[in-house]
Amino acid sequence: MDTKNKMINIQNCMHEAGFKLTPQRHAIVKVLLDHHQEHLSAEEIYVELLRVSAAFGLATVYRTLDILTSLNLLTRVSFEDGVARYDLRTEDPAHFHHHLVCTQCGKTVEIHEDLLGDVEKVVLRQYHFQVSDHRLTFLGLCQDCQNSNLLESG
Ligand SMILES: [Zn+2]
Ligand SMILES: [Zn+2]
Ligand SMILES: [Zn+2]
């Protein structure tokens, strides 16, 4: 799905729930779409918005992020630094993608492979817990950091 269709999709979801995609909200969603691999915090989204328009405040950003989160279009994530970050879920609303987080440089990569269906079945069978979704973050070293570590030690 391209950015334009994702925007239309988000607009439709908001309309169904009785929310308008106002110009401010549109600008916020645009930042989220343009930077979706970066897992921006509310403050970072606000800084991006200031580049295009200074016409609204941080409270509007928080309010919009809350609406999108309540509609399950956005998920709050936090990695090693503990900062609340925002992650659009435009691919599959029923499954949140997984993350690889490098503990050396902090880079975050999204992965969409999923082998956890079997684990979810075990959870249901053994714990009688009905799983609706899961979060998975792998901590480790990215390829770049592995290479630079090799260079340093060699
Ligand atoms: Zn993500
Ligand atoms: Zn790294
Ligand atoms: Zn998964």
Tab-separated table of N, CA and C and ligand atoms in Angstrom:
chain	number	residue	atom	x	y	z
A	1	MET	N	0.845	-1.199	0.000
A	1	MET	CA	0.000	0.000	0.000
A	1	MET	C	0.881	1.250	0.000
A	2	ASP	N	0.609	2.191	-0.912
A	2	ASP	CA	1.434	3.403	-0.904
A	2	ASP	C	0.905	4.407	0.130
A	3	THR	N	1.686	5.481	0.307
A	3	THR	CA	1.381	6.456	1.356
A	3	THR	C	-0.015	7.048	1.188
A	4	LYS	N	-0.390	7.324	-0.073
A	4	LYS	CA	-1.684	7.952	-0.341
A	4	LYS	C	-2.830	7.032	0.103
A	5	ASN	N	-2.721	5.751	-0.250
A	5	ASN	CA	-3.759	4.797	0.145
A	5	ASN	C	-3.798	4.579	1.642
A	6	LYS	N	-2.611	4.591	2.269
A	6	LYS	CA	-2.569	4.445	3.725
A	6	LYS	C	-3.280	5.622	4.385
A	7	MET	N	-3.060	6.828	3.819
A	7	MET	CA	-3.720	8.015	4.359
A	7	MET	C	-5.238	7.888	4.218
A	8	ILE	N	-5.689	7.417	3.057
A	8	ILE	CA	-7.134	7.246	2.827
A	8	ILE	C	-7.704	6.219	3.799
A	9	ASN	N	-6.962	5.153	3.992
A	9	ASN	CA	-7.366	4.101	4.919
A	9	ASN	C	-7.541	4.643	6.345
A	10	ILE	N	-6.562	5.444	6.776
A	10	ILE	CA	-6.617	6.037	8.114
A	10	ILE	C	-7.791	7.006	8.222
A	11	GLN	N	-7.982	7.797	7.150
A	11	GLN	CA	-9.099	8.748	7.121
A	11	GLN	C	-10.439	8.014	7.256
A	12	ASN	N	-10.571	6.899	6.532
A	12	ASN	CA	-11.813	6.122	6.593
A	12	ASN	C	-12.061	5.559	7.983
A	13	CYS	N	-11.001	5.025	8.595
A	13	CYS	CA	-11.141	4.479	9.958
A	13	CYS	C	-11.574	5.566	10.931
A	14	MET	N	-10.996	6.760	10.785
A	14	MET	CA	-11.349	7.864	11.680
A	14	MET	C	-12.805	8.277	11.468
A	15	HIS	N	-13.209	8.381	10.196
A	15	HIS	CA	-14.589	8.770	9.887
A	15	HIS	C	-15.588	7.788	10.481
A	16	GLU	N	-15.285	6.497	10.337
A	16	GLU	CA	-16.182	5.469	10.875
A	16	GLU	C	-16.367	5.625	12.378
A	17	ALA	N	-15.301	6.088	13.052
A	17	ALA	CA	-15.361	6.247	14.507
A	17	ALA	C	-15.838	7.648	14.905
A	18	GLY	N	-16.189	8.468	13.902
A	18	GLY	CA	-16.738	9.796	14.188
A	18	GLY	C	-15.709	10.899	14.350
A	19	PHE	N	-14.482	10.653	13.870
A	19	PHE	CA	-13.438	11.684	13.948
A	19	PHE	C	-13.149	12.238	12.560
A	20	LYS	N	-12.967	13.548	12.493
A	20	LYS	CA	-12.587	14.172	11.226
A	20	LYS	C	-11.067	14.195	11.087
A	21	LEU	N	-10.597	13.995	9.858
A	21	LEU	CA	-9.171	14.165	9.598
A	21	LEU	C	-8.949	15.645	9.277
A	22	THR	N	-8.823	16.444	10.328
A	22	THR	CA	-8.618	17.883	10.164
A	22	THR	C	-7.234	18.122	9.539
A	23	PRO	N	-6.990	19.340	9.018
A	23	PRO	CA	-5.658	19.617	8.445
A	23	PRO	C	-4.520	19.337	9.434
A	24	GLN	N	-4.743	19.657	10.719
A	24	GLN	CA	-3.706	19.373	11.723
A	24	GLN	C	-3.460	17.878	11.843
A	25	ARG	N	-4.555	17.109	11.971
A	25	ARG	CA	-4.416	15.659	12.107
A	25	ARG	C	-3.789	15.056	10.856
A	26	HIS	N	-4.171	15.595	9.694
A	26	HIS	CA	-3.587	15.135	8.435
A	26	HIS	C	-2.073	15.332	8.453
A	27	ALA	N	-1.643	16.506	8.922
A	27	ALA	CA	-0.199	16.806	8.973
A	27	ALA	C	0.522	15.839	9.910
A	28	ILE	N	-0.127	15.505	11.028
A	28	ILE	CA	0.483	14.581	11.993
A	28	ILE	C	0.594	13.179	11.392
A	29	VAL	N	-0.487	12.727	10.749
A	29	VAL	CA	-0.466	11.393	10.124
A	29	VAL	C	0.587	11.347	9.019
A	30	LYS	N	0.713	12.459	8.272
A	30	LYS	CA	1.715	12.533	7.204
A	30	LYS	C	3.120	12.324	7.771
A	31	VAL	N	3.416	12.984	8.896
A	31	VAL	CA	4.723	12.806	9.538
A	31	VAL	C	4.915	11.337	9.934
A	32	LEU	N	3.872	10.736	10.512
A	32	LEU	CA	3.967	9.329	10.923
A	32	LEU	C	4.222	8.421	9.720
A	33	LEU	N	3.556	8.704	8.605
A	33	LEU	CA	3.726	7.883	7.401
A	33	LEU	C	5.123	8.077	6.803
A	34	ASP	N	5.556	9.343	6.748
A	34	ASP	CA	6.862	9.642	6.149
A	34	ASP	C	8.022	9.087	6.967
A	35	HIS	N	7.802	8.910	8.268
A	35	HIS	CA	8.892	8.483	9.150
A	35	HIS	C	8.559	7.164	9.836
A	36	HIS	N	7.794	6.305	9.167
A	36	HIS	CA	7.213	5.178	9.913
A	36	HIS	C	8.254	4.172	10.405
A	37	GLN	N	9.450	4.164	9.807
A	37	GLN	CA	10.485	3.238	10.290
A	37	GLN	C	11.246	3.810	11.484
A	38	GLU	N	10.980	5.070	11.797
A	38	GLU	CA	11.830	5.745	12.782
A	38	GLU	C	11.283	5.721	14.203
A	39	HIS	N	10.022	5.327	14.376
A	39	HIS	CA	9.441	5.219	15.720
A	39	HIS	C	9.634	6.515	16.512
A	40	LEU	N	9.041	7.587	15.997
A	40	LEU	CA	9.207	8.908	16.604
A	40	LEU	C	8.434	9.029	17.914
A	41	SER	N	8.969	9.829	18.823
A	41	SER	CA	8.241	10.190	20.045
A	41	SER	C	7.333	11.377	19.716
A	42	ALA	N	6.419	11.704	20.638
A	42	ALA	CA	5.508	12.836	20.407
A	42	ALA	C	6.293	14.128	20.171
A	43	GLU	N	7.360	14.324	20.946
A	43	GLU	CA	8.166	15.537	20.794
A	43	GLU	C	8.856	15.571	19.426
A	44	GLU	N	9.339	14.422	18.985
A	44	GLU	CA	9.997	14.370	17.676
A	44	GLU	C	9.002	14.628	16.546
A	45	ILE	N	7.777	14.125	16.705
A	45	ILE	CA	6.729	14.401	15.719
A	45	ILE	C	6.450	15.903	15.682
A	46	TYR	N	6.400	16.496	16.861
A	46	TYR	CA	6.146	17.934	16.983
A	46	TYR	C	7.241	18.741	16.287
A	47	VAL	N	8.490	18.346	16.470
A	47	VAL	CA	9.614	19.035	15.824
A	47	VAL	C	9.492	18.950	14.299
A	48	GLU	N	9.101	17.773	13.799
A	48	GLU	CA	8.891	17.612	12.358
A	48	GLU	C	7.778	18.537	11.862
A	49	LEU	N	6.716	18.651	12.666
A	49	LEU	CA	5.575	19.496	12.281
A	49	LEU	C	5.967	20.958	12.209
A	50	LEU	N	6.861	21.379	13.097
A	50	LEU	CA	7.276	22.783	13.119
A	50	LEU	C	7.949	23.188	11.820
A	51	ARG	N	8.534	22.211	11.132
A	51	ARG	CA	9.160	22.514	9.839
A	51	ARG	C	8.120	22.923	8.808
A	52	VAL	N	6.936	22.295	8.865
A	52	VAL	CA	5.918	22.583	7.854
A	52	VAL	C	4.890	23.606	8.314
A	53	SER	N	4.629	23.659	9.611
A	53	SER	CA	3.618	24.581	10.107
A	53	SER	C	3.784	24.756	11.602
A	54	ALA	N	3.707	25.987	12.042
A	54	ALA	CA	3.842	26.248	13.472
A	54	ALA	C	2.486	26.543	14.087
A	55	ALA	N	1.434	26.166	13.356
A	55	ALA	CA	0.099	26.643	13.710
A	55	ALA	C	-0.589	25.858	14.812
A	56	PHE	N	0.029	24.814	15.315
A	56	PHE	CA	-0.646	24.116	16.409
A	56	PHE	C	0.342	23.565	17.414
A	57	GLY	N	-0.174	23.233	18.580
A	57	GLY	CA	0.693	22.927	19.699
A	57	GLY	C	0.851	21.442	19.976
A	58	LEU	N	1.701	21.172	20.955
A	58	LEU	CA	2.007	19.805	21.345
A	58	LEU	C	0.758	19.077	21.855
A	59	ALA	N	-0.170	19.821	22.491
A	59	ALA	CA	-1.394	19.198	23.010
A	59	ALA	C	-2.205	18.557	21.878
A	60	THR	N	-2.243	19.238	20.727
A	60	THR	CA	-2.941	18.695	19.562
A	60	THR	C	-2.280	17.409	19.083
A	61	VAL	N	-0.957	17.399	19.141
A	61	VAL	CA	-0.216	16.201	18.750
A	61	VAL	C	-0.595	15.036	19.669
A	62	TYR	N	-0.565	15.286	20.981
A	62	TYR	CA	-0.906	14.224	21.943
A	62	TYR	C	-2.337	13.738	21.752
A	63	ARG	N	-3.255	14.687	21.568
A	63	ARG	CA	-4.674	14.336	21.403
A	63	ARG	C	-4.853	13.446	20.161
A	64	THR	N	-4.193	13.830	19.069
A	64	THR	CA	-4.314	13.054	17.829
A	64	THR	C	-3.693	11.669	17.992
A	65	LEU	N	-2.546	11.601	18.655
A	65	LEU	CA	-1.893	10.307	18.886
A	65	LEU	C	-2.793	9.409	19.739
A	66	ASP	N	-3.481	10.015	20.722
A	66	ASP	CA	-4.402	9.246	21.571
A	66	ASP	C	-5.564	8.683	20.751
A	67	ILE	N	-6.111	9.516	19.860
A	67	ILE	CA	-7.235	9.060	19.019
A	67	ILE	C	-6.783	7.898	18.135
A	68	LEU	N	-5.643	8.074	17.477
A	68	LEU	CA	-5.144	7.027	16.572
A	68	LEU	C	-4.833	5.740	17.333
A	69	THR	N	-4.322	5.899	18.557
A	69	THR	CA	-4.017	4.722	19.383
A	69	THR	C	-5.310	4.010	19.788
A	70	SER	N	-6.331	4.801	20.159
A	70	SER	CA	-7.599	4.194	20.586
A	70	SER	C	-8.273	3.471	19.417
A	71	LEU	N	-8.001	3.900	18.192
A	71	LEU	CA	-8.574	3.249	17.009
A	71	LEU	C	-7.697	2.096	16.520
A	72	ASN	N	-6.632	1.818	17.270
A	72	ASN	CA	-5.729	0.717	16.920
A	72	ASN	C	-4.990	0.958	15.600
A	73	LEU	N	-4.896	2.228	15.194
A	73	LEU	CA	-4.138	2.563	13.993
A	73	LEU	C	-2.683	2.820	14.345
A	74	LEU	N	-2.462	3.058	15.624
A	74	LEU	CA	-1.153	3.420	16.120
A	74	LEU	C	-0.892	2.608	17.376
A	75	THR	N	0.351	2.213	17.569
A	75	THR	CA	0.702	1.491	18.788
A	75	THR	C	1.854	2.206	19.471
A	76	ARG	N	1.725	2.325	20.788
A	76	ARG	CA	2.787	2.933	21.580
A	76	ARG	C	3.831	1.861	21.847
A	77	VAL	N	5.076	2.159	21.522
A	77	VAL	CA	6.151	1.204	21.780
A	77	VAL	C	7.231	1.907	22.581
A	78	SER	N	8.050	1.110	23.257
A	78	SER	CA	9.209	1.735	23.872
A	78	SER	C	10.342	0.727	23.892
A	79	PHE	N	11.524	1.212	23.580
A	79	PHE	CA	12.678	0.344	23.469
A	79	PHE	C	13.631	0.615	24.635
A	80	GLU	N	14.900	0.439	24.409
A	80	GLU	CA	15.879	0.488	25.503
A	80	GLU	C	15.919	1.815	26.255
A	81	ASP	N	15.642	2.926	25.567
A	81	ASP	CA	15.728	4.227	26.243
A	81	ASP	C	14.459	4.560	27.032
A	82	GLY	N	13.424	3.707	26.940
A	82	GLY	CA	12.219	3.888	27.741
A	82	GLY	C	11.292	5.003	27.274
A	83	VAL	N	11.640	5.685	26.178
A	83	VAL	CA	10.814	6.780	25.674
A	83	VAL	C	9.596	6.202	24.932
A	84	ALA	N	8.403	6.779	25.167
A	84	ALA	CA	7.200	6.342	24.447
A	84	ALA	C	7.301	6.784	22.992
A	85	ARG	N	7.218	5.821	22.084
A	85	ARG	CA	7.307	6.108	20.654
A	85	ARG	C	6.058	5.594	19.968
A	86	TYR	N	5.823	6.074	18.761
A	86	TYR	CA	4.573	5.745	18.073
A	86	TYR	C	4.845	5.039	16.758
A	87	ASP	N	4.080	3.996	16.554
A	87	ASP	CA	4.313	3.101	15.443
A	87	ASP	C	2.983	2.851	14.727
A	88	LEU	N	2.912	3.232	13.460
A	88	LEU	CA	1.692	3.003	12.694
A	88	LEU	C	1.513	1.524	12.407
A	89	ARG	N	0.289	1.050	12.484
A	89	ARG	CA	0.053	-0.326	12.072
A	89	ARG	C	-0.868	-0.327	10.865
A	90	THR	N	-0.257	-0.177	9.707
A	90	THR	CA	-1.054	-0.075	8.485
A	90	THR	C	-1.101	-1.379	7.699
A	91	GLU	N	-0.196	-2.298	8.001
A	91	GLU	CA	-0.145	-3.510	7.163
A	91	GLU	C	-1.262	-4.465	7.537
A	92	ASP	N	-1.198	-4.956	8.755
A	92	ASP	CA	-2.157	-5.951	9.192
A	92	ASP	C	-2.662	-5.517	10.570
A	93	PRO	N	-3.880	-5.024	10.641
A	93	PRO	CA	-4.357	-4.505	11.922
A	93	PRO	C	-4.407	-5.566	13.021
A	94	ALA	N	-4.434	-6.844	12.637
A	94	ALA	CA	-4.537	-7.903	13.645
A	94	ALA	C	-3.182	-8.352	14.175
A	95	HIS	N	-2.127	-7.939	13.506
A	95	HIS	CA	-0.808	-8.398	13.950
A	95	HIS	C	0.201	-7.257	13.928
A	96	PHE	N	0.834	-7.022	15.051
A	96	PHE	CA	1.816	-5.960	15.148
A	96	PHE	C	3.185	-6.526	14.781
A	97	HIS	N	3.903	-5.817	13.916
A	97	HIS	CA	5.205	-6.314	13.460
A	97	HIS	C	6.207	-6.403	14.617
A	98	HIS	N	7.283	-7.116	14.386
A	98	HIS	CA	8.316	-7.309	15.405
A	98	HIS	C	9.481	-6.356	15.169
A	99	HIS	N	10.306	-6.197	16.186
A	99	HIS	CA	11.433	-5.259	16.078
A	99	HIS	C	12.754	-5.922	16.439
A	100	LEU	N	13.793	-5.506	15.720
A	100	LEU	CA	15.166	-5.858	16.071
A	100	LEU	C	15.814	-4.573	16.571
A	101	VAL	N	16.298	-4.578	17.787
A	101	VAL	CA	16.904	-3.366	18.346
A	101	VAL	C	18.380	-3.622	18.625
A	102	CYS	N	19.230	-2.797	18.012
A	102	CYS	CA	20.673	-2.933	18.244
A	102	CYS	C	21.024	-2.242	19.558
A	103	THR	N	21.643	-2.990	20.474
A	103	THR	CA	21.962	-2.431	21.791
A	103	THR	C	23.200	-1.547	21.752
A	104	GLN	N	23.895	-1.557	20.604
A	104	GLN	CA	25.107	-0.739	20.509
A	104	GLN	C	24.823	0.630	19.889
A	105	CYS	N	24.127	0.660	18.737
A	105	CYS	CA	23.882	1.949	18.069
A	105	CYS	C	22.425	2.405	18.209
A	106	GLY	N	21.556	1.543	18.724
A	106	GLY	CA	20.170	1.938	18.945
A	106	GLY	C	19.264	1.819	17.737
A	107	LYS	N	19.816	1.365	16.608
A	107	LYS	CA	19.013	1.241	15.391
A	107	LYS	C	17.894	0.215	15.590
A	108	THR	N	16.716	0.551	15.067
A	108	THR	CA	15.567	-0.349	15.167
A	108	THR	C	15.125	-0.760	13.768
A	109	VAL	N	14.968	-2.039	13.559
A	109	VAL	CA	14.525	-2.556	12.266
A	109	VAL	C	13.230	-3.333	12.487
A	110	GLU	N	12.284	-3.171	11.559
A	110	GLU	CA	11.020	-3.904	11.672
A	110	GLU	C	11.097	-5.193	10.874
A	111	ILE	N	10.591	-6.242	11.451
A	111	ILE	CA	10.517	-7.495	10.687
A	111	ILE	C	9.074	-7.978	10.653
A	112	HIS	N	8.723	-8.590	9.567
A	112	HIS	CA	7.325	-8.982	9.389
A	112	HIS	C	7.149	-10.500	9.354
A	113	GLU	N	8.271	-11.221	9.405
A	113	GLU	CA	8.154	-12.670	9.508
A	113	GLU	C	7.516	-12.999	10.853
A	114	ASP	N	6.743	-14.062	10.873
A	114	ASP	CA	6.106	-14.426	12.126
A	114	ASP	C	5.980	-15.933	12.253
A	115	LEU	N	6.647	-16.479	13.240
A	115	LEU	CA	6.587	-17.919	13.459
A	115	LEU	C	5.902	-18.210	14.792
A	116	LEU	N	5.146	-17.240	15.268
A	116	LEU	CA	4.603	-17.379	16.620
A	116	LEU	C	3.206	-17.975	16.685
A	117	GLY	N	2.648	-18.327	15.527
A	117	GLY	CA	1.320	-18.943	15.526
A	117	GLY	C	1.290	-20.196	16.384
A	118	ASP	N	2.360	-21.005	16.299
A	118	ASP	CA	2.423	-22.243	17.077
A	118	ASP	C	2.517	-21.952	18.573
A	119	VAL	N	3.291	-20.922	18.920
A	119	VAL	CA	3.416	-20.542	20.327
A	119	VAL	C	2.051	-20.108	20.872
A	120	GLU	N	1.318	-19.339	20.051
A	120	GLU	CA	-0.005	-18.889	20.485
A	120	GLU	C	-0.938	-20.076	20.728
A	121	LYS	N	-0.816	-21.116	19.899
A	121	LYS	CA	-1.655	-22.315	20.084
A	121	LYS	C	-1.319	-23.002	21.409
A	122	VAL	N	-0.020	-23.067	21.725
A	122	VAL	CA	0.410	-23.677	22.987
A	122	VAL	C	-0.124	-22.870	24.169
A	123	VAL	N	-0.050	-21.532	24.038
A	123	VAL	CA	-0.537	-20.659	25.106
A	123	VAL	C	-2.024	-20.912	25.350
A	124	LEU	N	-2.778	-21.052	24.272
A	124	LEU	CA	-4.213	-21.309	24.408
A	124	LEU	C	-4.459	-22.669	25.062
A	125	ARG	N	-3.725	-23.680	24.603
A	125	ARG	CA	-3.948	-25.043	25.069
A	125	ARG	C	-3.532	-25.210	26.535
A	126	GLN	N	-2.327	-24.692	26.870
A	126	GLN	CA	-1.776	-24.966	28.197
A	126	GLN	C	-2.189	-23.964	29.254
A	127	TYR	N	-2.432	-22.717	28.811
A	127	TYR	CA	-2.742	-21.668	29.795
A	127	TYR	C	-4.172	-21.152	29.654
A	128	HIS	N	-4.885	-21.678	28.659
A	128	HIS	CA	-6.262	-21.262	28.393
A	128	HIS	C	-6.354	-19.747	28.275
A	129	PHE	N	-5.339	-19.193	27.643
A	129	PHE	CA	-5.273	-17.741	27.440
A	129	PHE	C	-5.524	-17.471	25.963
A	130	GLN	N	-6.542	-16.649	25.691
A	130	GLN	CA	-6.878	-16.345	24.305
A	130	GLN	C	-6.054	-15.143	23.828
A	131	VAL	N	-5.094	-15.409	22.968
A	131	VAL	CA	-4.176	-14.368	22.500
A	131	VAL	C	-4.831	-13.542	21.401
A	132	SER	N	-4.726	-12.210	21.499
A	132	SER	CA	-5.223	-11.359	20.415
A	132	SER	C	-4.061	-10.780	19.602
A	133	ASP	N	-2.916	-10.642	20.220
A	133	ASP	CA	-1.740	-10.124	19.514
A	133	ASP	C	-0.538	-10.346	20.424
A	134	HIS	N	0.645	-10.036	19.925
A	134	HIS	CA	1.832	-10.146	20.765
A	134	HIS	C	2.839	-9.091	20.342
A	135	ARG	N	3.789	-8.809	21.221
A	135	ARG	CA	4.884	-7.870	20.933
A	135	ARG	C	6.172	-8.643	21.060
A	136	LEU	N	7.042	-8.439	20.116
A	136	LEU	CA	8.309	-9.152	20.184
A	136	LEU	C	9.438	-8.216	19.783
A	137	THR	N	10.412	-8.074	20.669
A	137	THR	CA	11.587	-7.249	20.398
A	137	THR	C	12.830	-8.106	20.616
A	138	PHE	N	13.651	-8.217	19.578
A	138	PHE	CA	14.922	-8.913	19.704
A	138	PHE	C	16.004	-7.890	20.003
A	139	LEU	N	16.783	-8.116	21.050
A	139	LEU	CA	17.909	-7.239	21.360
A	139	LEU	C	19.191	-7.910	20.889
A	140	GLY	N	20.098	-7.123	20.341
A	140	GLY	CA	21.351	-7.709	19.884
A	140	GLY	C	22.184	-6.698	19.140
A	141	LEU	N	23.026	-7.186	18.222
A	141	LEU	CA	23.919	-6.314	17.468
A	141	LEU	C	23.556	-6.354	15.992
A	142	CYS	N	23.405	-5.161	15.385
A	142	CYS	CA	23.123	-5.100	13.959
A	142	CYS	C	24.390	-5.456	13.185
A	143	GLN	N	24.241	-5.689	11.898
A	143	GLN	CA	25.375	-6.089	11.057
A	143	GLN	C	26.488	-5.036	11.070
A	144	ASP	N	26.106	-3.748	10.988
A	144	ASP	CA	27.109	-2.670	10.986
A	144	ASP	C	27.953	-2.709	12.254
A	145	CYS	N	27.294	-2.861	13.399
A	145	CYS	CA	28.022	-2.882	14.666
A	145	CYS	C	28.893	-4.132	14.774
A	146	GLN	N	28.398	-5.260	14.292
A	146	GLN	CA	29.226	-6.469	14.288
A	146	GLN	C	30.496	-6.237	13.479
A	147	ASN	N	30.326	-5.614	12.289
A	147	ASN	CA	31.481	-5.364	11.424
A	147	ASN	C	32.466	-4.396	12.064
A	148	SER	N	31.957	-3.316	12.652
A	148	SER	CA	32.887	-2.333	13.246
A	148	SER	C	33.566	-2.918	14.477
A	149	ASN	N	32.890	-3.779	15.224
A	149	ASN	CA	33.520	-4.449	16.359
A	149	ASN	C	34.647	-5.357	15.889
A	150	LEU	N	34.421	-6.054	14.772
A	150	LEU	CA	35.431	-6.950	14.216
A	150	LEU	C	36.674	-6.149	13.819
A	151	LEU	N	36.425	-4.981	13.171
A	151	LEU	CA	37.527	-4.129	12.730
A	151	LEU	C	38.344	-3.651	13.927
A	152	GLU	N	37.607	-3.255	15.004
A	152	GLU	CA	38.309	-2.741	16.181
A	152	GLU	C	39.150	-3.808	16.860
A	153	SER	N	38.587	-5.035	16.928
A	153	SER	CA	39.322	-6.074	17.643
A	153	SER	C	40.415	-6.695	16.759
A	154	GLY	N	40.268	-6.528	15.409
A	154	GLY	CA	41.262	-7.108	14.512
A	154	GLY	C	42.331	-6.107	14.290
B	1	ZN	ZN	7.818	-0.652	14.309
B	2	ZN	ZN	24.112	-1.303	15.612
B	3	ZN	ZN	4.221	-11.789	15.414
